[in-house]
Tab-separated table of C-alpha atoms and ligand atoms in Angstrom:
chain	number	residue	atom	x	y	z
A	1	UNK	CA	-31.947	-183.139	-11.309
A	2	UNK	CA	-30.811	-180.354	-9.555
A	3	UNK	CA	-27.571	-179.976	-8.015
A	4	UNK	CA	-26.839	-181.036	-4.741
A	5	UNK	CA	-23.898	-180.335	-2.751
A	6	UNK	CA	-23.957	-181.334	0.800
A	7	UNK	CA	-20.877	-179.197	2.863
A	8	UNK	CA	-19.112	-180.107	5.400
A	9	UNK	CA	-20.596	-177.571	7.682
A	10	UNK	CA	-22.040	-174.295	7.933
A	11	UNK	CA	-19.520	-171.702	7.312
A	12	UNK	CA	-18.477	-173.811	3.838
A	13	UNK	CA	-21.831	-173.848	2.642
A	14	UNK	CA	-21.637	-169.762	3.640
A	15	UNK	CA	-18.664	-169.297	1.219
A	16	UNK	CA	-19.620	-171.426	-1.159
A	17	UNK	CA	-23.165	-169.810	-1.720
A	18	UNK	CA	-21.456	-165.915	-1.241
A	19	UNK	CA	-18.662	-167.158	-4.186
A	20	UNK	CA	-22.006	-168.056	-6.480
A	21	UNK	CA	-23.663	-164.946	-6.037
A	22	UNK	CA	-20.161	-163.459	-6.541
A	23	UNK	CA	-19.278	-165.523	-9.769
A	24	UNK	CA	-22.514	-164.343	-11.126
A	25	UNK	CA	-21.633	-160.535	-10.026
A	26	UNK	CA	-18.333	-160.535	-11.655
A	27	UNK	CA	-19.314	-163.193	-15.102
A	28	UNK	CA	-22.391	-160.623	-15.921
A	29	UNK	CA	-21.704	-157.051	-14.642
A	30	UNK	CA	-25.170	-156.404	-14.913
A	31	UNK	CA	-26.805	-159.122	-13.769
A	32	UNK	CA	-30.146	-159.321	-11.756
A	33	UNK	CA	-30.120	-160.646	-9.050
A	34	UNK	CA	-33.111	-162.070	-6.567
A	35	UNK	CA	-32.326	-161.901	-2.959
A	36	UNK	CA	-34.115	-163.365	-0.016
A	37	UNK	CA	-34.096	-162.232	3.691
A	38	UNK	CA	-33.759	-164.268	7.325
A	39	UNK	CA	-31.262	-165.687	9.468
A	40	UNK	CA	-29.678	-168.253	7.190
A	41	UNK	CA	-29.331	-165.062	4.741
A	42	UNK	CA	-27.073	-162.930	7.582
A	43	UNK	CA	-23.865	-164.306	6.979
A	44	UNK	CA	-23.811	-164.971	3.546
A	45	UNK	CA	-24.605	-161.398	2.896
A	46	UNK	CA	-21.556	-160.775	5.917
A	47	UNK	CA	-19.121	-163.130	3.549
A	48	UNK	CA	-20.300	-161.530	0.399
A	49	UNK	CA	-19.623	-158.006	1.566
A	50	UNK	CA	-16.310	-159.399	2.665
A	51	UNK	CA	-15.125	-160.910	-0.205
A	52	UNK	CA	-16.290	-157.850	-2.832
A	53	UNK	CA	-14.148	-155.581	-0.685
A	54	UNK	CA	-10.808	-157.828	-0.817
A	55	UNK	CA	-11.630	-158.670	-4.757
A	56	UNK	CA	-12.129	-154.772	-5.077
A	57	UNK	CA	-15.428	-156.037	-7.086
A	58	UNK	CA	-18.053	-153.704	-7.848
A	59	UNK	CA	-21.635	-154.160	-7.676
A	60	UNK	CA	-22.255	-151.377	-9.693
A	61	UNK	CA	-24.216	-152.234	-12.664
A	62	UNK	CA	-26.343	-154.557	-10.377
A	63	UNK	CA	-29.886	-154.905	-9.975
A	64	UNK	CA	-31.712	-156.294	-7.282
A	65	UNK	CA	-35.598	-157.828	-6.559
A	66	UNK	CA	-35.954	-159.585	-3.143
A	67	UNK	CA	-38.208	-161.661	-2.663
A	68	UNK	CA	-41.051	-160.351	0.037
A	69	UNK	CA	-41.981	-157.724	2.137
A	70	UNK	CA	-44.214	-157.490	5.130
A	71	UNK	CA	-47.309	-155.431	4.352
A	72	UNK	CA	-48.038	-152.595	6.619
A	73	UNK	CA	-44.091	-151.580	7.328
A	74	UNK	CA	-42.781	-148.604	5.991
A	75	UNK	CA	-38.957	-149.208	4.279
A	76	UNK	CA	-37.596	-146.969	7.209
A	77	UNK	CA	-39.277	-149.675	10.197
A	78	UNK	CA	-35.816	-151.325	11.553
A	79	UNK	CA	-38.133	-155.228	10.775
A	80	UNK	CA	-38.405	-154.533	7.300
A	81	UNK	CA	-36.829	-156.092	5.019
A	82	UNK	CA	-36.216	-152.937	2.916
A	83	UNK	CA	-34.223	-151.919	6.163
A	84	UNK	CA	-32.162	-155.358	6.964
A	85	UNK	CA	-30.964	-155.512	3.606
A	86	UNK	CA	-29.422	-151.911	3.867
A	87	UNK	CA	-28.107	-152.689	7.433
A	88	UNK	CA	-27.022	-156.337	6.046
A	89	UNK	CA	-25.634	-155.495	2.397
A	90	UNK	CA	-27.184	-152.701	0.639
A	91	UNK	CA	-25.148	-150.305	3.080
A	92	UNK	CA	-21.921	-151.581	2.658
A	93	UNK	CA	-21.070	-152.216	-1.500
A	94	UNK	CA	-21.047	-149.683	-4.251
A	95	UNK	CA	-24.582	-150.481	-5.475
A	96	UNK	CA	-26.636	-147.665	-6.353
A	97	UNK	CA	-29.777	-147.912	-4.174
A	98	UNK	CA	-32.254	-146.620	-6.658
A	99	UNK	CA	-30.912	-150.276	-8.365
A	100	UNK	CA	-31.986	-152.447	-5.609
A	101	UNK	CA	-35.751	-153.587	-5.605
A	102	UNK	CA	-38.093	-154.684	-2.313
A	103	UNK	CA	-42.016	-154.041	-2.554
A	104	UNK	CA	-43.026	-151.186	-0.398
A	105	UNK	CA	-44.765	-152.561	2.562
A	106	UNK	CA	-46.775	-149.455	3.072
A	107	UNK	CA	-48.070	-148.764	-0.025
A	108	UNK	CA	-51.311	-147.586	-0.381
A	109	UNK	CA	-52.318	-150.666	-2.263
A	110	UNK	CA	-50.762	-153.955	-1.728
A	111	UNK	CA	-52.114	-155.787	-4.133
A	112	UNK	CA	-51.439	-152.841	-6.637
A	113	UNK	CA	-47.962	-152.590	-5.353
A	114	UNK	CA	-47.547	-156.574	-5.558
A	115	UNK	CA	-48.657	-156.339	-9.560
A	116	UNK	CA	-46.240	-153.370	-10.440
A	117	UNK	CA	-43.437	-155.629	-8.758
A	118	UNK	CA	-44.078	-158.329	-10.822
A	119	UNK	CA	-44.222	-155.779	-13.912
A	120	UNK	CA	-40.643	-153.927	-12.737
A	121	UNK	CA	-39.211	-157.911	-12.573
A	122	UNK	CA	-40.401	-158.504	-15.835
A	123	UNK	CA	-39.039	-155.247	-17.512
A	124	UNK	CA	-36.007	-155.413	-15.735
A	125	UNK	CA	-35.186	-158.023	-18.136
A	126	UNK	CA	-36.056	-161.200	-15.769
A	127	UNK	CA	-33.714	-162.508	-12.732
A	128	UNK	CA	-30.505	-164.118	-13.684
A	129	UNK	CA	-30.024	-165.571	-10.617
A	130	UNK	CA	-32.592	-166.022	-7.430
A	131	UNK	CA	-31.450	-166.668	-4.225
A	132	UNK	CA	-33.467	-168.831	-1.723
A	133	UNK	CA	-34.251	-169.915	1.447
A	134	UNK	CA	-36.424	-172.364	2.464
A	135	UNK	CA	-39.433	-172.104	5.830
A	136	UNK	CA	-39.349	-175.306	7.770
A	137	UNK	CA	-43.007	-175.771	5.949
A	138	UNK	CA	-41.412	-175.792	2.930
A	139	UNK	CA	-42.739	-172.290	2.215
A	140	UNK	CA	-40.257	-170.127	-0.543
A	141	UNK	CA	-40.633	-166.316	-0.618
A	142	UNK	CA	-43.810	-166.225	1.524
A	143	UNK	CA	-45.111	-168.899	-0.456
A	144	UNK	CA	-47.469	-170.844	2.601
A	145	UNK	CA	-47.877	-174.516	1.989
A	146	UNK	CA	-51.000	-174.399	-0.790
A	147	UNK	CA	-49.664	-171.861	-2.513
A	148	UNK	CA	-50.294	-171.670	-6.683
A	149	UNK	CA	-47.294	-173.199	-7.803
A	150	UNK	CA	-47.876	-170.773	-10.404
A	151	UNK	CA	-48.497	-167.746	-8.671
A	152	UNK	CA	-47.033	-164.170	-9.455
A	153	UNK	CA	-46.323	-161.572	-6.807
A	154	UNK	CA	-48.975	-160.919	-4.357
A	155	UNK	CA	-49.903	-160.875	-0.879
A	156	UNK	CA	-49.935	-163.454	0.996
A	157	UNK	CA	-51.385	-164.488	4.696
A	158	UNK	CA	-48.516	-165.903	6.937
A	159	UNK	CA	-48.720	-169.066	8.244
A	160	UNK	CA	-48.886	-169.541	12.049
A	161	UNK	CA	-45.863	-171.561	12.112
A	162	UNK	CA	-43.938	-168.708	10.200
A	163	UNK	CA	-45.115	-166.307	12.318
A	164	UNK	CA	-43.654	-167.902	15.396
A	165	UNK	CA	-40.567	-169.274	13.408
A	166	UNK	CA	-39.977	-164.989	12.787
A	167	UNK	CA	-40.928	-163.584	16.238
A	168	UNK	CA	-37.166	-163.703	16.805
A	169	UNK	CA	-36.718	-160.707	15.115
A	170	UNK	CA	-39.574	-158.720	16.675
A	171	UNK	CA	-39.285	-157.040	20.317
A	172	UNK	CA	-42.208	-158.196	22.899
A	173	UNK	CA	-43.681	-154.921	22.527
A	174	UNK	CA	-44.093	-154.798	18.588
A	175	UNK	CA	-46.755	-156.165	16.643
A	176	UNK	CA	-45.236	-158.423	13.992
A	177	UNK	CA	-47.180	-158.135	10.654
A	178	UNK	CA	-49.895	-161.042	9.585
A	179	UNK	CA	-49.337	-160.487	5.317
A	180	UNK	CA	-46.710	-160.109	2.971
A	181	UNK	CA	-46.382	-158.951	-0.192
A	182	UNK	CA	-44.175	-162.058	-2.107
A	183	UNK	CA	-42.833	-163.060	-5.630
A	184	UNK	CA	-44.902	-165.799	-6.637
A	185	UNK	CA	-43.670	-169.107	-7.211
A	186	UNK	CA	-43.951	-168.945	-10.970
A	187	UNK	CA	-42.046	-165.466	-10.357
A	188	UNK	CA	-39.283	-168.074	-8.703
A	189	UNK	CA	-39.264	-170.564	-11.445
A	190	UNK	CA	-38.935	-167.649	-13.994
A	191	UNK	CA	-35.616	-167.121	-12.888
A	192	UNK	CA	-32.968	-168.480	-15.294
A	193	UNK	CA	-30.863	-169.622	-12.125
A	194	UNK	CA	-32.034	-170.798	-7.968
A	195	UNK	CA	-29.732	-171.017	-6.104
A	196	UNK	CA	-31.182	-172.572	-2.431
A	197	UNK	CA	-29.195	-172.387	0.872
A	198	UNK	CA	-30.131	-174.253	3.875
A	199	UNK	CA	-28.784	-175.033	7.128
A	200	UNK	CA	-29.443	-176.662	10.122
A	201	UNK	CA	-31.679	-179.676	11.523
A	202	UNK	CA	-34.826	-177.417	11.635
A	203	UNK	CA	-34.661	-177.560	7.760
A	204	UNK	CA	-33.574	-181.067	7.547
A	205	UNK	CA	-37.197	-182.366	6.502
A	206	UNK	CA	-38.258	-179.731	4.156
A	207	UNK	CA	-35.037	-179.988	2.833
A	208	UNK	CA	-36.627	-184.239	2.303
A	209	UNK	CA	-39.882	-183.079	0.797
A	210	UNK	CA	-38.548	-180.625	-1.637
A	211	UNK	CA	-36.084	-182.899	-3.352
A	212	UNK	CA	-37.289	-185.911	-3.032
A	213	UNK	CA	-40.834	-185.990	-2.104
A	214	UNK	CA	-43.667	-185.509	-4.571
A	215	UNK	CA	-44.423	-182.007	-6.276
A	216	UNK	CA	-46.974	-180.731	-4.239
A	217	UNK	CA	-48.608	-177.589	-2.814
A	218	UNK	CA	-47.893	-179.123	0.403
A	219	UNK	CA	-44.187	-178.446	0.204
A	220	UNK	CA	-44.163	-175.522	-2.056
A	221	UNK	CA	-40.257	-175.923	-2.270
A	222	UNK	CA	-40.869	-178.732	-4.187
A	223	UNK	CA	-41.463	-177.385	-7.455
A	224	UNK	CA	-37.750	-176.591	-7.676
A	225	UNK	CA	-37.665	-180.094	-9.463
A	226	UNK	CA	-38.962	-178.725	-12.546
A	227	UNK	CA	-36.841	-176.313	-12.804
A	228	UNK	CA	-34.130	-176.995	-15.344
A	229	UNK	CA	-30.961	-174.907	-13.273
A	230	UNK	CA	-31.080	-175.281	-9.637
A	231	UNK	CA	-28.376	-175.718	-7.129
A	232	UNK	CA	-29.016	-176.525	-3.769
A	233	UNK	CA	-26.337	-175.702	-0.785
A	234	UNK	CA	-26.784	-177.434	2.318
A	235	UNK	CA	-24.624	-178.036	5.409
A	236	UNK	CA	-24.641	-181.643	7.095
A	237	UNK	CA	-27.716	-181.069	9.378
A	238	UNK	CA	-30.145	-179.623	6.481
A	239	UNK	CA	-28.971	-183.271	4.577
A	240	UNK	CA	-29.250	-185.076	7.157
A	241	UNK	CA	-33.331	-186.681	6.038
A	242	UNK	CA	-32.233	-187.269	2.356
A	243	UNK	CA	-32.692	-190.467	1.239
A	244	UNK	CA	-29.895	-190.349	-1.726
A	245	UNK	CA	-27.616	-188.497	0.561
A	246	UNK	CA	-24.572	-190.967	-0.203
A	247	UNK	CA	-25.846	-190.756	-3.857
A	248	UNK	CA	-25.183	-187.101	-4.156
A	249	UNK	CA	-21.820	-186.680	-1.647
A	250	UNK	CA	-20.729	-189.235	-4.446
A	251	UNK	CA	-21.684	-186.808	-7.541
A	252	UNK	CA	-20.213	-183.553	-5.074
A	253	UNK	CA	-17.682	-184.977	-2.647
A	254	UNK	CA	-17.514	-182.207	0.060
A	255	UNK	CA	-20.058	-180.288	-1.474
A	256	UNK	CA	-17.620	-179.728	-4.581
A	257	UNK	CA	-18.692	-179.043	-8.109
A	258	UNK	CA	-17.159	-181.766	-9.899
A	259	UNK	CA	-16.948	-181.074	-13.995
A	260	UNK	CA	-17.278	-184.206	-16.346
A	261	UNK	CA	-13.996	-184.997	-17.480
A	262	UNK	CA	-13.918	-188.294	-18.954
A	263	UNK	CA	-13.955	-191.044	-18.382
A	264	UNK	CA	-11.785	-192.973	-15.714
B	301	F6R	C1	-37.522	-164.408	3.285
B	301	F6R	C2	-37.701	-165.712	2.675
B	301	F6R	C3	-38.096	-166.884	3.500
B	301	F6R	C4	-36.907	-167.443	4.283
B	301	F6R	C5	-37.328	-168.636	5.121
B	301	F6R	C6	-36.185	-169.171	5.965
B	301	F6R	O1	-37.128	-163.468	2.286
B	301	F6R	O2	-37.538	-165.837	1.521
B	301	F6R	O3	-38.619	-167.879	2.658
B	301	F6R	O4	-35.896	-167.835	3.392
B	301	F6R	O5	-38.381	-168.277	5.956
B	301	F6R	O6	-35.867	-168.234	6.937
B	301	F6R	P1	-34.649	-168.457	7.939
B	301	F6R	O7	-33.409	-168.330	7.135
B	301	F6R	O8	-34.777	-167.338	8.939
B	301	F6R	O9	-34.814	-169.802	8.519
């Protein structure tokens, strides 16, 4: 089962997913990491920059894949996600940026671009630790509801309800982009570690389906269940549809990582 911890609110479930990607950072110096984009990602990114500068930790030896890319914008467009991770984290720690990974939206061949992704993952050694959202369609990545659950890195049409969930981040005047190039959800499940972060009411039923609904294209979130080291971080609001919710504030009171130590 994967682990559960339910916060008490927002800004814990912030630090405590920043301190993860930290831990990991400062355990395995040269770790590589997965990193995912949108608004839930914006303060953890905030805390994590933060918290390296007061630990004087260096992100150094560091390597980076995020998960997707809208096809058709250059790096240098202020929307892509090349350019919000800069502005959000890239910018502001010690990482070299030749070490940090997005595919190129504007490549001359997407789906050429999407393979050689999937090939720079692999020799890269494989992703310690992914970080994850989830869409309120259960989508992961770019991974649309009917998604292979098996699926490597490739582009992907975006579903209507993703498209208006991201207008936010587009003026009135700008043409927001229909495809992205995305890991793949057997890209995801490669990863030796997921780490998923949600908050908020709008998540609260994906949140339901992925953990404890059936494992099904439908909710492509929901194939975190098979994988054997997940940790999920959610604030009241994203638990709040969970059927075992008392189950697992039992296992985690407060959201804490509690260690078998006996018995009592
Ligand atoms: C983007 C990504 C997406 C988002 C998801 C939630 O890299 O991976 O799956 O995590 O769309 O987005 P927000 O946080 O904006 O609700």
């Amino acid at each position: 089962m994967a682990t559960i911890l339910i916060h008490p609110d927002m800004r814990s479930a912030i630090i405590a997913t920043a301190e993860r990607l930290l831990l990991t950072a400062k355990a395995k110096p040269g770790a590589v990491l997965g990193l995912a984009t949108g608004g839930t990602m914006e303060p953890v990114y905030q805390e994590l920059v933060e918290q390296a500068a007061r630990k004087r930790l260096s992100f150094a030896g560091l390597t980076t894949f995020n998960l997707d890319e809208y096809v058709g914008l250059a790096g240098d467009h202020p929307q892509s996600y090349r350019s919000t991770m800069n502005r959000l984290l890239f910018d502001h720690v010690d990482l070299p940026r030749e070490q940090t990974h997005l595919p190129r939206g504007d490549a001359e061949d997407p789906s050429v671009e999407a393979r050689a992704y999937e090939a720079a993952i692999e020799a890269a050694g494989g992703i310690d630790l992914q970080l994850l959202g989830i869409g309120r369609n259960g989508h992961l990545g770019f991974n649309e509801p009917s998604s292979s659950l098996a699926s490597s890195t490739r582009i992907k049409k975006l579903a209507s309800s993703t498209l208006k969930a991201n207008a936010r981040f587009f003026g009135d005047d700008e043409r927001m982009p229909t495809h992205a190039i995305t890991m793949g959800i057997g890209t995801i499940m490669r990863a030796r570690k997921l780490l998923m972060l949600a908050i908020g009411d709008s998540k609260a039923d994906a949140v339901a389906a992925a953990l404890e609904g059936p494992v099904t294209t439908s909710c492509p979130a929901s194939i975190l269940q098979f994988h054997p080291d997940v940790t999920v971080v959610l604030d009241q609001e994203a638990a709040s549809c969970l059927k075992l919710r008392d189950f697992y504030e039992d296992i985690h009171p407060g959201g804490q990582e509690v260690y078998f130590a006996g018995t009592r």
